[in-house]
Amino acid sequence: GFTAFATGVPASSVEWDFNYAGDPARFAPTSFGATVAHTFVGPGKYTVAAAIYDGYELSKIETLTVVVRDVPA
């Protein structure tokens, strides 16, 4: 699992996309709030994006690359 925190912003102003394609027009949030948890479906390289809103307008999108590896049996 993955837990993410956004500090210094109201919880209602953060949306998360755990497989962001890099295009703000295709931002597809699957979680909402300043603190979220996510489990990735399998190994791979994922771009996690947090969209931060100032009121009702998008202020910025911050990204982080997460690499998920197989767990040895």
Short mmCIF file of C-alpha atoms in Angstrom, two decimals:
data_model
loop_
_atom_site.label_atom_id
_atom_site.label_comp_id
_atom_site.label_asym_id
_atom_site.label_seq_id
_atom_site.Cartn_x
_atom_site.Cartn_y
_atom_site.Cartn_z
CA GLY A 1 0.00 0.00 0.00
CA PHE A 2 0.87 3.65 -0.36
CA THR A 3 -0.08 6.48 1.98
CA ALA A 4 0.19 10.07 0.83
CA PHE A 5 -0.04 13.33 2.77
CA ALA A 6 -0.62 16.87 1.55
CA THR A 7 0.35 19.39 4.20
CA GLY A 8 -0.65 23.00 4.50
CA VAL A 9 -3.84 22.73 2.42
CA PRO A 10 -7.46 21.98 3.35
CA ALA A 11 -8.35 18.30 2.91
CA SER A 12 -11.21 19.18 0.56
CA SER A 13 -8.84 20.81 -1.91
CA VAL A 14 -6.70 17.78 -2.85
CA GLU A 15 -7.48 15.14 -5.47
CA TRP A 16 -5.21 12.15 -6.25
CA ASP A 17 -4.57 10.26 -9.51
CA PHE A 18 -2.44 7.15 -8.93
CA ASN A 19 -1.71 6.48 -12.62
CA TYR A 20 -1.33 10.01 -13.99
CA ALA A 21 -0.57 10.20 -17.71
CA GLY A 22 0.96 13.68 -17.53
CA ASP A 23 -1.88 15.58 -19.22
CA PRO A 24 -3.91 17.85 -16.91
CA ALA A 25 -6.93 17.45 -19.21
CA ARG A 26 -6.85 13.69 -18.51
CA PHE A 27 -6.33 13.94 -14.76
CA ALA A 28 -8.53 11.15 -13.32
CA PRO A 29 -8.80 11.37 -9.53
CA THR A 30 -9.59 8.20 -7.63
CA SER A 31 -9.01 9.51 -4.09
CA PHE A 32 -9.81 12.76 -2.33
CA GLY A 33 -8.43 14.44 0.78
CA ALA A 34 -5.16 15.49 2.33
CA THR A 35 -4.32 11.95 3.51
CA VAL A 36 -5.07 8.94 1.32
CA ALA A 37 -4.05 5.31 1.00
CA HIS A 38 -3.74 3.34 -2.22
CA THR A 39 -2.82 -0.20 -3.20
CA PHE A 40 -1.31 -0.62 -6.66
CA VAL A 41 -2.58 -3.52 -8.78
CA GLY A 42 0.87 -4.91 -9.50
CA PRO A 43 4.53 -4.22 -10.11
CA GLY A 44 5.42 -1.28 -12.32
CA LYS A 45 6.32 2.38 -12.45
CA TYR A 46 3.47 4.73 -11.57
CA THR A 47 3.19 8.49 -11.62
CA VAL A 48 1.17 9.66 -8.64
CA ALA A 49 -0.30 13.13 -8.97
CA ALA A 50 -1.96 15.40 -6.43
CA ALA A 51 -4.11 18.21 -7.81
CA ILE A 52 -4.22 21.12 -5.38
CA TYR A 53 -7.17 23.49 -5.65
CA ASP A 54 -7.28 27.10 -4.49
CA GLY A 55 -10.99 27.57 -3.93
CA TYR A 56 -12.56 26.07 -7.07
CA GLU A 57 -9.63 26.62 -9.44
CA LEU A 58 -6.73 24.25 -10.04
CA SER A 59 -3.64 25.78 -8.48
CA LYS A 60 -1.08 23.12 -9.41
CA ILE A 61 -0.45 19.43 -9.97
CA GLU A 62 2.45 17.88 -8.07
CA THR A 63 3.80 14.49 -9.15
CA LEU A 64 5.87 11.68 -7.68
CA THR A 65 7.13 8.51 -9.37
CA VAL A 66 6.51 5.30 -7.43
CA VAL A 67 8.18 2.02 -8.40
CA VAL A 68 6.38 -1.12 -7.21
CA ARG A 69 8.41 -4.32 -7.24
CA ASP A 70 7.44 -7.98 -6.88
CA VAL A 71 7.68 -9.29 -3.37
CA PRO A 72 9.79 -12.47 -3.28
CA ALA A 73 7.85 -15.55 -2.25
#
